[in-house]
Amino acid sequence: MARNKVTVIGAGNVGATTAQRIAEAGLADVVLVDIVEGLPQGKALDLAEAAPVIGYDMSARGTNDYADTAGSDVIVVTSGLARQPGMSRDDLLAKNAGIVKAVVSAAAAQSPDAILIIVTNPLDAMCHVALAASGFPRERVLGMAGVLDGARFRTFIAEELGVSVEDTHAFVLGGHGDTMVPLSRYSTVAGVPITELLPAERVTALEQRTANGGAEVVALLKTGSAFYAPAASTFEMVESILLDRKRVLPCAVLLHGEVGTEGLFVGVPVVLGSGGMERIFEITLTADEQAAFDASAAAVRELVEKLPA
Ligand SMILES: NC(=O)c1ccc[n+]([C@@H]2O[C@H](COP(=O)([O-])OP(=O)(O)OC[C@H]3O[C@@H](n4cnc5c(N)ncnc54)[C@H](O)[C@@H]3O)[C@@H](O)[C@H]2O)c1
C-alpha cells in the first residue's frame, strides 16, 4: 500500500516545521513547495538527511513545480507574506489573497480529492479564497487556528495552576484574531472547569493573554512570528485526517446556519477524519458567549468583504 502524501506549500518557518513533524512521526511522504528556487529543495534534502539519525523512512521532496504535488491526500497552505513596514492590513489581505488563490488553484488541479488545511493569515479570509479557488466542498477546506489558540490557553492554564499540560483541555472558538472567543466554562483541568478552580479575574487574564498570544510572540521575536506551536497544531489536524482519528478539534469551517452564522468561515469544534470535516460538534452557548461569537463573526465578515473580487 502506498504511503500517504502531504504537500506543504510555503517552505518558511511554519511550513518547514510542519514538514519536519510529519516526517518524524512517519505519517506521510512530504512535498515542500515554495516560490523561491532552491529553498524547498534545500530544506527537503536537509530533512531527508536527518532520517538516518532519527530513523524514519518517509521521503521529503522540495520543488517549485506543482506537477510534483499530484495525488496529495492533504495540502497545507502556509505561503504568504508577513506584514512589512508601511504595508496596511488591507494591502496584506490583498497580497496574501493573491498568493493563496494562485497556489490553491495550482495545487487543487493536481490533487482534486485532497483536503486543504489553510494556515496563511488573515486566516478566516484566506479560507474563503481557498474555497473559491479550489472549488472543493466545505468538508475539505479547513483553517488552522483554534488548535493553536487552544494550545496557548492550555499552556497558560497549566502554568497558572502548576499542573501538567496533558491534563488541561481548552475550547477557543470564533475568528482567529483578537475577537476570538475562549470558552472558559468548557476549559478544564482533569475535567473540572477552570471557572471552579480560579477566581474570575485570573480566568479573564488568561483569556486575554490567549487572545493576544500571537502578538506576544511577535513582540519578543521582533522579526517573524510563532511557528513551533502553529506547526504542531497543523500536524495534529493532518494526523487526525490521515489516521481517521475523528478528533474533535476547533477548526475554521464554512458555517451554514450553525452557531447562528451563515456563509462565513469561523472556528468551531469539528470531528476531523478521513473525509475532512465530518461533522460540526455543536454546543449550546450562553447569551454572552453567543454575543462574543457574533462579534467575532462580524470581524471576519468585514475582512471577507474587503477581499479583491
Ligand atoms: N493560522 C495561524 O494560526 C497561523 C500561525 C502562524 C503563522 N500563520 C501564518 O502562516 C503564514 C506563514 O508564516 P511563516 O512564519 O512560515 O512565514 P515565512 O515567511 O517563514 O514563510 C512563508 C513562505 O511562503 C513563501 N511564499 C510566498 N509566496 C509564495 C507563493 N506564491 N508560492 C509559494 N510560496 C510562497 C515564501 O517564500 C516563504 O518561504 C503567514 O501568513 C503567517 O501569518 C498563521
PDB file of N, CA, C and O in Angstrom, residues 184-248:
ATOM      1  N   SER A 184     -14.283  29.540  28.738  1.00  0.00           N
ATOM      2  CA  SER A 184     -13.660  29.073  29.980  1.00  0.00           C
ATOM      3  C   SER A 184     -14.475  27.996  30.693  1.00  0.00           C
ATOM      4  O   SER A 184     -13.917  27.121  31.334  1.00  0.00           O
ATOM      5  N   ARG A 185     -15.807  28.058  30.573  1.00  0.00           N
ATOM      6  CA  ARG A 185     -16.575  27.048  31.325  1.00  0.00           C
ATOM      7  C   ARG A 185     -16.436  25.670  30.691  1.00  0.00           C
ATOM      8  O   ARG A 185     -16.778  24.657  31.288  1.00  0.00           O
ATOM      9  N   TYR A 186     -15.934  25.607  29.440  1.00  0.00           N
ATOM     10  CA  TYR A 186     -15.648  24.316  28.819  1.00  0.00           C
ATOM     11  C   TYR A 186     -14.145  24.017  28.839  1.00  0.00           C
ATOM     12  O   TYR A 186     -13.688  23.062  28.219  1.00  0.00           O
ATOM     13  N   SER A 187     -13.367  24.879  29.497  1.00  0.00           N
ATOM     14  CA  SER A 187     -11.920  24.676  29.566  1.00  0.00           C
ATOM     15  C   SER A 187     -11.613  24.109  30.942  1.00  0.00           C
ATOM     16  O   SER A 187     -12.034  24.665  31.956  1.00  0.00           O
ATOM     17  N   THR A 188     -10.929  22.966  30.953  1.00  0.00           N
ATOM     18  CA  THR A 188     -10.886  22.173  32.187  1.00  0.00           C
ATOM     19  C   THR A 188      -9.472  21.707  32.556  1.00  0.00           C
ATOM     20  O   THR A 188      -8.575  21.665  31.718  1.00  0.00           O
ATOM     21  N   VAL A 189      -9.348  21.339  33.836  1.00  0.00           N
ATOM     22  CA  VAL A 189      -8.185  20.573  34.284  1.00  0.00           C
ATOM     23  C   VAL A 189      -8.745  19.273  34.850  1.00  0.00           C
ATOM     24  O   VAL A 189      -9.570  19.303  35.770  1.00  0.00           O
ATOM     25  N   ALA A 190      -8.344  18.159  34.268  1.00  0.00           N
ATOM     26  CA  ALA A 190      -8.860  16.839  34.659  1.00  0.00           C
ATOM     27  C   ALA A 190     -10.398  16.845  34.725  1.00  0.00           C
ATOM     28  O   ALA A 190     -11.002  16.289  35.640  1.00  0.00           O
ATOM     29  N   GLY A 191     -11.016  17.517  33.794  1.00  0.00           N
ATOM     30  CA  GLY A 191     -12.478  17.525  33.698  1.00  0.00           C
ATOM     31  C   GLY A 191     -13.160  18.595  34.533  1.00  0.00           C
ATOM     32  O   GLY A 191     -14.371  18.797  34.416  1.00  0.00           O
ATOM     33  N   VAL A 192     -12.396  19.317  35.383  1.00  0.00           N
ATOM     34  CA  VAL A 192     -13.005  20.345  36.239  1.00  0.00           C
ATOM     35  C   VAL A 192     -12.865  21.706  35.545  1.00  0.00           C
ATOM     36  O   VAL A 192     -11.754  22.121  35.215  1.00  0.00           O
ATOM     37  N   PRO A 193     -13.998  22.414  35.309  1.00  0.00           N
ATOM     38  CA  PRO A 193     -13.903  23.710  34.623  1.00  0.00           C
ATOM     39  C   PRO A 193     -12.989  24.683  35.371  1.00  0.00           C
ATOM     40  O   PRO A 193     -13.030  24.742  36.617  1.00  0.00           O
ATOM     41  N   ILE A 194     -12.193  25.447  34.635  1.00  0.00           N
ATOM     42  CA  ILE A 194     -11.266  26.390  35.297  1.00  0.00           C
ATOM     43  C   ILE A 194     -12.021  27.477  36.045  1.00  0.00           C
ATOM     44  O   ILE A 194     -11.489  28.080  36.961  1.00  0.00           O
ATOM     45  N   THR A 195     -13.282  27.679  35.675  1.00  0.00           N
ATOM     46  CA  THR A 195     -14.095  28.681  36.386  1.00  0.00           C
ATOM     47  C   THR A 195     -14.342  28.232  37.840  1.00  0.00           C
ATOM     48  O   THR A 195     -14.702  29.041  38.687  1.00  0.00           O
ATOM     49  N   GLU A 196     -14.144  26.944  38.123  1.00  0.00           N
ATOM     50  CA  GLU A 196     -14.284  26.461  39.506  1.00  0.00           C
ATOM     51  C   GLU A 196     -12.931  26.396  40.212  1.00  0.00           C
ATOM     52  O   GLU A 196     -12.852  26.119  41.399  1.00  0.00           O
ATOM     53  N   LEU A 197     -11.864  26.617  39.470  1.00  0.00           N
ATOM     54  CA  LEU A 197     -10.519  26.451  40.033  1.00  0.00           C
ATOM     55  C   LEU A 197      -9.789  27.777  40.233  1.00  0.00           C
ATOM     56  O   LEU A 197      -8.809  27.836  40.971  1.00  0.00           O
ATOM     57  N   LEU A 198     -10.280  28.811  39.550  1.00  0.00           N
ATOM     58  CA  LEU A 198      -9.571  30.097  39.567  1.00  0.00           C
ATOM     59  C   LEU A 198     -10.564  31.236  39.797  1.00  0.00           C
ATOM     60  O   LEU A 198     -11.716  31.152  39.338  1.00  0.00           O
ATOM     61  N   PRO A 199     -10.117  32.307  40.441  1.00  0.00           N
ATOM     62  CA  PRO A 199     -11.011  33.466  40.571  1.00  0.00           C
ATOM     63  C   PRO A 199     -11.292  34.087  39.197  1.00  0.00           C
ATOM     64  O   PRO A 199     -10.464  33.968  38.277  1.00  0.00           O
ATOM     65  N   ALA A 200     -12.449  34.740  39.090  1.00  0.00           N
ATOM     66  CA  ALA A 200     -12.899  35.258  37.789  1.00  0.00           C
ATOM     67  C   ALA A 200     -11.852  36.160  37.138  1.00  0.00           C
ATOM     68  O   ALA A 200     -11.649  36.099  35.917  1.00  0.00           O
ATOM     69  N   GLU A 201     -11.140  36.979  37.959  1.00  0.00           N
ATOM     70  CA  GLU A 201     -10.203  37.923  37.315  1.00  0.00           C
ATOM     71  C   GLU A 201      -8.992  37.194  36.716  1.00  0.00           C
ATOM     72  O   GLU A 201      -8.435  37.620  35.708  1.00  0.00           O
ATOM     73  N   ARG A 202      -8.610  36.063  37.314  1.00  0.00           N
ATOM     74  CA  ARG A 202      -7.493  35.298  36.735  1.00  0.00           C
ATOM     75  C   ARG A 202      -7.948  34.603  35.439  1.00  0.00           C
ATOM     76  O   ARG A 202      -7.199  34.501  34.483  1.00  0.00           O
ATOM     77  N   VAL A 203      -9.195  34.116  35.437  1.00  0.00           N
ATOM     78  CA  VAL A 203      -9.726  33.492  34.215  1.00  0.00           C
ATOM     79  C   VAL A 203      -9.709  34.524  33.087  1.00  0.00           C
ATOM     80  O   VAL A 203      -9.242  34.247  31.975  1.00  0.00           O
ATOM     81  N   THR A 204     -10.178  35.733  33.396  1.00  0.00           N
ATOM     82  CA  THR A 204     -10.201  36.791  32.376  1.00  0.00           C
ATOM     83  C   THR A 204      -8.786  37.104  31.894  1.00  0.00           C
ATOM     84  O   THR A 204      -8.548  37.288  30.694  1.00  0.00           O
ATOM     85  N   ALA A 205      -7.834  37.148  32.830  1.00  0.00           N
ATOM     86  CA  ALA A 205      -6.447  37.462  32.447  1.00  0.00           C
ATOM     87  C   ALA A 205      -5.895  36.386  31.499  1.00  0.00           C
ATOM     88  O   ALA A 205      -5.226  36.708  30.512  1.00  0.00           O
ATOM     89  N   LEU A 206      -6.201  35.123  31.799  1.00  0.00           N
ATOM     90  CA  LEU A 206      -5.702  34.048  30.921  1.00  0.00           C
ATOM     91  C   LEU A 206      -6.374  34.100  29.551  1.00  0.00           C
ATOM     92  O   LEU A 206      -5.735  33.872  28.514  1.00  0.00           O
ATOM     93  N   GLU A 207      -7.671  34.442  29.543  1.00  0.00           N
ATOM     94  CA  GLU A 207      -8.385  34.575  28.254  1.00  0.00           C
ATOM     95  C   GLU A 207      -7.748  35.683  27.420  1.00  0.00           C
ATOM     96  O   GLU A 207      -7.544  35.544  26.213  1.00  0.00           O
ATOM     97  N   GLN A 208      -7.446  36.803  28.094  1.00  0.00           N
ATOM     98  CA  GLN A 208      -6.867  37.938  27.351  1.00  0.00           C
ATOM     99  C   GLN A 208      -5.475  37.599  26.827  1.00  0.00           C
ATOM    100  O   GLN A 208      -5.106  37.959  25.704  1.00  0.00           O
ATOM    101  N   ARG A 209      -4.690  36.883  27.639  1.00  0.00           N
ATOM    102  CA  ARG A 209      -3.349  36.514  27.176  1.00  0.00           C
ATOM    103  C   ARG A 209      -3.452  35.572  25.962  1.00  0.00           C
ATOM    104  O   ARG A 209      -2.650  35.660  25.035  1.00  0.00           O
ATOM    105  N   THR A 210      -4.465  34.704  25.986  1.00  0.00           N
ATOM    106  CA  THR A 210      -4.676  33.794  24.849  1.00  0.00           C
ATOM    107  C   THR A 210      -5.016  34.583  23.588  1.00  0.00           C
ATOM    108  O   THR A 210      -4.440  34.352  22.517  1.00  0.00           O
ATOM    109  N   ALA A 211      -5.942  35.530  23.718  1.00  0.00           N
ATOM    110  CA  ALA A 211      -6.362  36.318  22.548  1.00  0.00           C
ATOM    111  C   ALA A 211      -5.188  37.120  21.982  1.00  0.00           C
ATOM    112  O   ALA A 211      -5.127  37.412  20.795  1.00  0.00           O
ATOM    113  N   ASN A 212      -4.218  37.441  22.854  1.00  0.00           N
ATOM    114  CA  ASN A 212      -3.056  38.236  22.451  1.00  0.00           C
ATOM    115  C   ASN A 212      -1.837  37.338  22.174  1.00  0.00           C
ATOM    116  O   ASN A 212      -0.721  37.823  22.007  1.00  0.00           O
ATOM    117  N   GLY A 213      -2.088  36.004  22.146  1.00  0.00           N
ATOM    118  CA  GLY A 213      -0.979  35.035  22.125  1.00  0.00           C
ATOM    119  C   GLY A 213      -0.023  35.199  20.961  1.00  0.00           C
ATOM    120  O   GLY A 213       1.205  35.118  21.130  1.00  0.00           O
ATOM    121  N   GLY A 214      -0.544  35.437  19.776  1.00  0.00           N
ATOM    122  CA  GLY A 214       0.319  35.586  18.603  1.00  0.00           C
ATOM    123  C   GLY A 214       1.162  36.846  18.715  1.00  0.00           C
ATOM    124  O   GLY A 214       2.377  36.825  18.460  1.00  0.00           O
ATOM    125  N   ALA A 215       0.523  37.928  19.130  1.00  0.00           N
ATOM    126  CA  ALA A 215       1.217  39.222  19.237  1.00  0.00           C
ATOM    127  C   ALA A 215       2.303  39.171  20.309  1.00  0.00           C
ATOM    128  O   ALA A 215       3.362  39.805  20.171  1.00  0.00           O
ATOM    129  N   GLU A 216       2.081  38.383  21.381  1.00  0.00           N
ATOM    130  CA  GLU A 216       3.080  38.280  22.456  1.00  0.00           C
ATOM    131  C   GLU A 216       4.375  37.686  21.902  1.00  0.00           C
ATOM    132  O   GLU A 216       5.478  38.168  22.202  1.00  0.00           O
ATOM    133  N   VAL A 217       4.249  36.667  21.050  1.00  0.00           N
ATOM    134  CA  VAL A 217       5.445  36.041  20.466  1.00  0.00           C
ATOM    135  C   VAL A 217       6.110  36.997  19.471  1.00  0.00           C
ATOM    136  O   VAL A 217       7.333  37.160  19.470  1.00  0.00           O
ATOM    137  N   VAL A 218       5.305  37.659  18.649  1.00  0.00           N
ATOM    138  CA  VAL A 218       5.857  38.610  17.662  1.00  0.00           C
ATOM    139  C   VAL A 218       6.649  39.715  18.380  1.00  0.00           C
ATOM    140  O   VAL A 218       7.746  40.090  17.942  1.00  0.00           O
ATOM    141  N   ALA A 219       6.097  40.193  19.487  1.00  0.00           N
ATOM    142  CA  ALA A 219       6.765  41.290  20.211  1.00  0.00           C
ATOM    143  C   ALA A 219       8.130  40.841  20.732  1.00  0.00           C
ATOM    144  O   ALA A 219       9.086  41.623  20.768  1.00  0.00           O
ATOM    145  N   LEU A 220       8.245  39.572  21.101  1.00  0.00           N
ATOM    146  CA  LEU A 220       9.538  39.063  21.586  1.00  0.00           C
ATOM    147  C   LEU A 220      10.504  38.798  20.435  1.00  0.00           C
ATOM    148  O   LEU A 220      11.684  39.143  20.504  1.00  0.00           O
ATOM    149  N   LEU A 221       9.996  38.202  19.363  1.00  0.00           N
ATOM    150  CA  LEU A 221      10.868  37.834  18.245  1.00  0.00           C
ATOM    151  C   LEU A 221      11.338  39.052  17.440  1.00  0.00           C
ATOM    152  O   LEU A 221      12.415  39.035  16.858  1.00  0.00           O
ATOM    153  N   LYS A 222      10.455  40.033  17.382  1.00  0.00           N
ATOM    154  CA  LYS A 222      10.688  41.289  16.614  1.00  0.00           C
ATOM    155  C   LYS A 222      10.637  41.078  15.104  1.00  0.00           C
ATOM    156  O   LYS A 222      10.024  41.845  14.400  1.00  0.00           O
ATOM    157  N   THR A 223      11.302  40.031  14.591  1.00  0.00           N
ATOM    158  CA  THR A 223      11.096  39.730  13.164  1.00  0.00           C
ATOM    159  C   THR A 223      10.500  38.332  13.106  1.00  0.00           C
ATOM    160  O   THR A 223      11.002  37.419  13.740  1.00  0.00           O
ATOM    161  N   GLY A 224       9.429  38.195  12.357  1.00  0.00           N
ATOM    162  CA  GLY A 224       8.807  36.878  12.219  1.00  0.00           C
ATOM    163  C   GLY A 224       7.777  36.620  13.305  1.00  0.00           C
ATOM    164  O   GLY A 224       7.633  37.408  14.251  1.00  0.00           O
ATOM    165  N   SER A 225       7.070  35.521  13.133  1.00  0.00           N
ATOM    166  CA  SER A 225       6.017  35.188  14.094  1.00  0.00           C
ATOM    167  C   SER A 225       6.159  33.730  14.513  1.00  0.00           C
ATOM    168  O   SER A 225       7.043  33.018  14.041  1.00  0.00           O
ATOM    169  N   ALA A 226       5.257  33.321  15.408  1.00  0.00           N
ATOM    170  CA  ALA A 226       5.345  31.984  16.005  1.00  0.00           C
ATOM    171  C   ALA A 226       5.324  30.896  14.940  1.00  0.00           C
ATOM    172  O   ALA A 226       4.653  31.042  13.917  1.00  0.00           O
ATOM    173  N   PHE A 227       6.065  29.820  15.182  1.00  0.00           N
ATOM    174  CA  PHE A 227       5.969  28.694  14.241  1.00  0.00           C
ATOM    175  C   PHE A 227       6.017  27.318  14.887  1.00  0.00           C
ATOM    176  O   PHE A 227       5.456  26.389  14.341  1.00  0.00           O
ATOM    177  N   TYR A 228       6.622  27.154  16.058  1.00  0.00           N
ATOM    178  CA  TYR A 228       6.635  25.803  16.652  1.00  0.00           C
ATOM    179  C   TYR A 228       5.212  25.356  16.998  1.00  0.00           C
ATOM    180  O   TYR A 228       4.787  24.263  16.605  1.00  0.00           O
ATOM    181  N   ALA A 229       4.498  26.186  17.746  1.00  0.00           N
ATOM    182  CA  ALA A 229       3.132  25.800  18.136  1.00  0.00           C
ATOM    183  C   ALA A 229       2.183  25.781  16.926  1.00  0.00           C
ATOM    184  O   ALA A 229       1.360  24.863  16.813  1.00  0.00           O
ATOM    185  N   PRO A 230       2.299  26.741  15.988  1.00  0.00           N
ATOM    186  CA  PRO A 230       1.449  26.638  14.792  1.00  0.00           C
ATOM    187  C   PRO A 230       1.713  25.350  13.996  1.00  0.00           C
ATOM    188  O   PRO A 230       0.768  24.709  13.526  1.00  0.00           O
ATOM    189  N   ALA A 231       2.976  24.953  13.879  1.00  0.00           N
ATOM    190  CA  ALA A 231       3.285  23.723  13.133  1.00  0.00           C
ATOM    191  C   ALA A 231       2.757  22.503  13.885  1.00  0.00           C
ATOM    192  O   ALA A 231       2.191  21.582  13.274  1.00  0.00           O
ATOM    193  N   ALA A 232       2.917  22.482  15.192  1.00  0.00           N
ATOM    194  CA  ALA A 232       2.409  21.346  15.982  1.00  0.00           C
ATOM    195  C   ALA A 232       0.887  21.251  15.845  1.00  0.00           C
ATOM    196  O   ALA A 232       0.329  20.151  15.753  1.00  0.00           O
ATOM    197  N   SER A 233       0.231  22.386  15.801  1.00  0.00           N
ATOM    198  CA  SER A 233      -1.238  22.409  15.695  1.00  0.00           C
ATOM    199  C   SER A 233      -1.684  21.927  14.325  1.00  0.00           C
ATOM    200  O   SER A 233      -2.658  21.178  14.188  1.00  0.00           O
ATOM    201  N   THR A 234      -0.952  22.352  13.286  1.00  0.00           N
ATOM    202  CA  THR A 234      -1.273  21.903  11.926  1.00  0.00           C
ATOM    203  C   THR A 234      -1.072  20.396  11.822  1.00  0.00           C
ATOM    204  O   THR A 234      -1.905  19.667  11.260  1.00  0.00           O
ATOM    205  N   PHE A 235       0.024  19.927  12.420  1.00  0.00           N
ATOM    206  CA  PHE A 235       0.308  18.486  12.414  1.00  0.00           C
ATOM    207  C   PHE A 235      -0.847  17.700  13.055  1.00  0.00           C
ATOM    208  O   PHE A 235      -1.255  16.650  12.550  1.00  0.00           O
ATOM    209  N   GLU A 236      -1.378  18.215  14.146  1.00  0.00           N
ATOM    210  CA  GLU A 236      -2.454  17.496  14.846  1.00  0.00           C
ATOM    211  C   GLU A 236      -3.672  17.317  13.923  1.00  0.00           C
ATOM    212  O   GLU A 236      -4.324  16.271  13.921  1.00  0.00           O
ATOM    213  N   MET A 237      -3.952  18.346  13.122  1.00  0.00           N
ATOM    214  CA  MET A 237      -5.078  18.235  12.173  1.00  0.00           C
ATOM    215  C   MET A 237      -4.759  17.232  11.064  1.00  0.00           C
ATOM    216  O   MET A 237      -5.600  16.398  10.708  1.00  0.00           O
ATOM    217  N   VAL A 238      -3.543  17.300  10.527  1.00  0.00           N
ATOM    218  CA  VAL A 238      -3.149  16.368   9.450  1.00  0.00           C
ATOM    219  C   VAL A 238      -3.243  14.930   9.961  1.00  0.00           C
ATOM    220  O   VAL A 238      -3.774  14.033   9.289  1.00  0.00           O
ATOM    221  N   GLU A 239      -2.750  14.716  11.164  1.00  0.00           N
ATOM    222  CA  GLU A 239      -2.743  13.361  11.733  1.00  0.00           C
ATOM    223  C   GLU A 239      -4.164  12.827  11.919  1.00  0.00           C
ATOM    224  O   GLU A 239      -4.459  11.671  11.601  1.00  0.00           O
ATOM    225  N   SER A 240      -5.060  13.674  12.420  1.00  0.00           N
ATOM    226  CA  SER A 240      -6.429  13.212  12.655  1.00  0.00           C
ATOM    227  C   SER A 240      -7.097  12.811  11.338  1.00  0.00           C
ATOM    228  O   SER A 240      -7.881  11.864  11.286  1.00  0.00           O
ATOM    229  N   ILE A 241      -6.754  13.534  10.266  1.00  0.00           N
ATOM    230  CA  ILE A 241      -7.323  13.220   8.947  1.00  0.00           C
ATOM    231  C   ILE A 241      -6.718  11.925   8.396  1.00  0.00           C
ATOM    232  O   ILE A 241      -7.443  10.995   8.034  1.00  0.00           O
ATOM    233  N   LEU A 242      -5.388  11.855   8.381  1.00  0.00           N
ATOM    234  CA  LEU A 242      -4.752  10.695   7.721  1.00  0.00           C
ATOM    235  C   LEU A 242      -4.975   9.402   8.492  1.00  0.00           C
ATOM    236  O   LEU A 242      -5.043   8.330   7.892  1.00  0.00           O
ATOM    237  N   LEU A 243      -5.063   9.487   9.808  1.00  0.00           N
ATOM    238  CA  LEU A 243      -5.304   8.270  10.596  1.00  0.00           C
ATOM    239  C   LEU A 243      -6.793   8.089  10.903  1.00  0.00           C
ATOM    240  O   LEU A 243      -7.166   7.215  11.678  1.00  0.00           O
ATOM    241  N   ASP A 244      -7.628   8.949  10.321  1.00  0.00           N
ATOM    242  CA  ASP A 244      -9.088   8.880  10.518  1.00  0.00           C
ATOM    243  C   ASP A 244      -9.433   8.781  12.010  1.00  0.00           C
ATOM    244  O   ASP A 244     -10.258   7.971  12.420  1.00  0.00           O
ATOM    245  N   ARG A 245      -8.770   9.653  12.803  1.00  0.00           N
ATOM    246  CA  ARG A 245      -8.922   9.528  14.252  1.00  0.00           C
ATOM    247  C   ARG A 245     -10.237  10.098  14.769  1.00  0.00           C
ATOM    248  O   ARG A 245     -10.638   9.830  15.878  1.00  0.00           O
ATOM    249  N   LYS A 246     -10.840  10.962  14.012  1.00  0.00           N
ATOM    250  CA  LYS A 246     -12.097  11.608  14.410  1.00  0.00           C
ATOM    251  C   LYS A 246     -11.914  12.427  15.697  1.00  0.00           C
ATOM    252  O   LYS A 246     -12.766  12.414  16.587  1.00  0.00           O
ATOM    253  N   ARG A 247     -10.750  13.095  15.773  1.00  0.00           N
ATOM    254  CA  ARG A 247     -10.516  14.016  16.885  1.00  0.00           C
ATOM    255  C   ARG A 247     -11.537  15.153  16.794  1.00  0.00           C
ATOM    256  O   ARG A 247     -11.934  15.554  15.700  1.00  0.00           O
ATOM    257  N   VAL A 248     -11.930  15.675  17.939  1.00  0.00           N
ATOM    258  CA  VAL A 248     -12.799  16.857  17.962  1.00  0.00           C
ATOM    259  C   VAL A 248     -11.890  18.056  18.186  1.00  0.00           C
ATOM    260  O   VAL A 248     -11.393  18.274  19.296  1.00  0.00           O
TER     261      VAL A 248
END
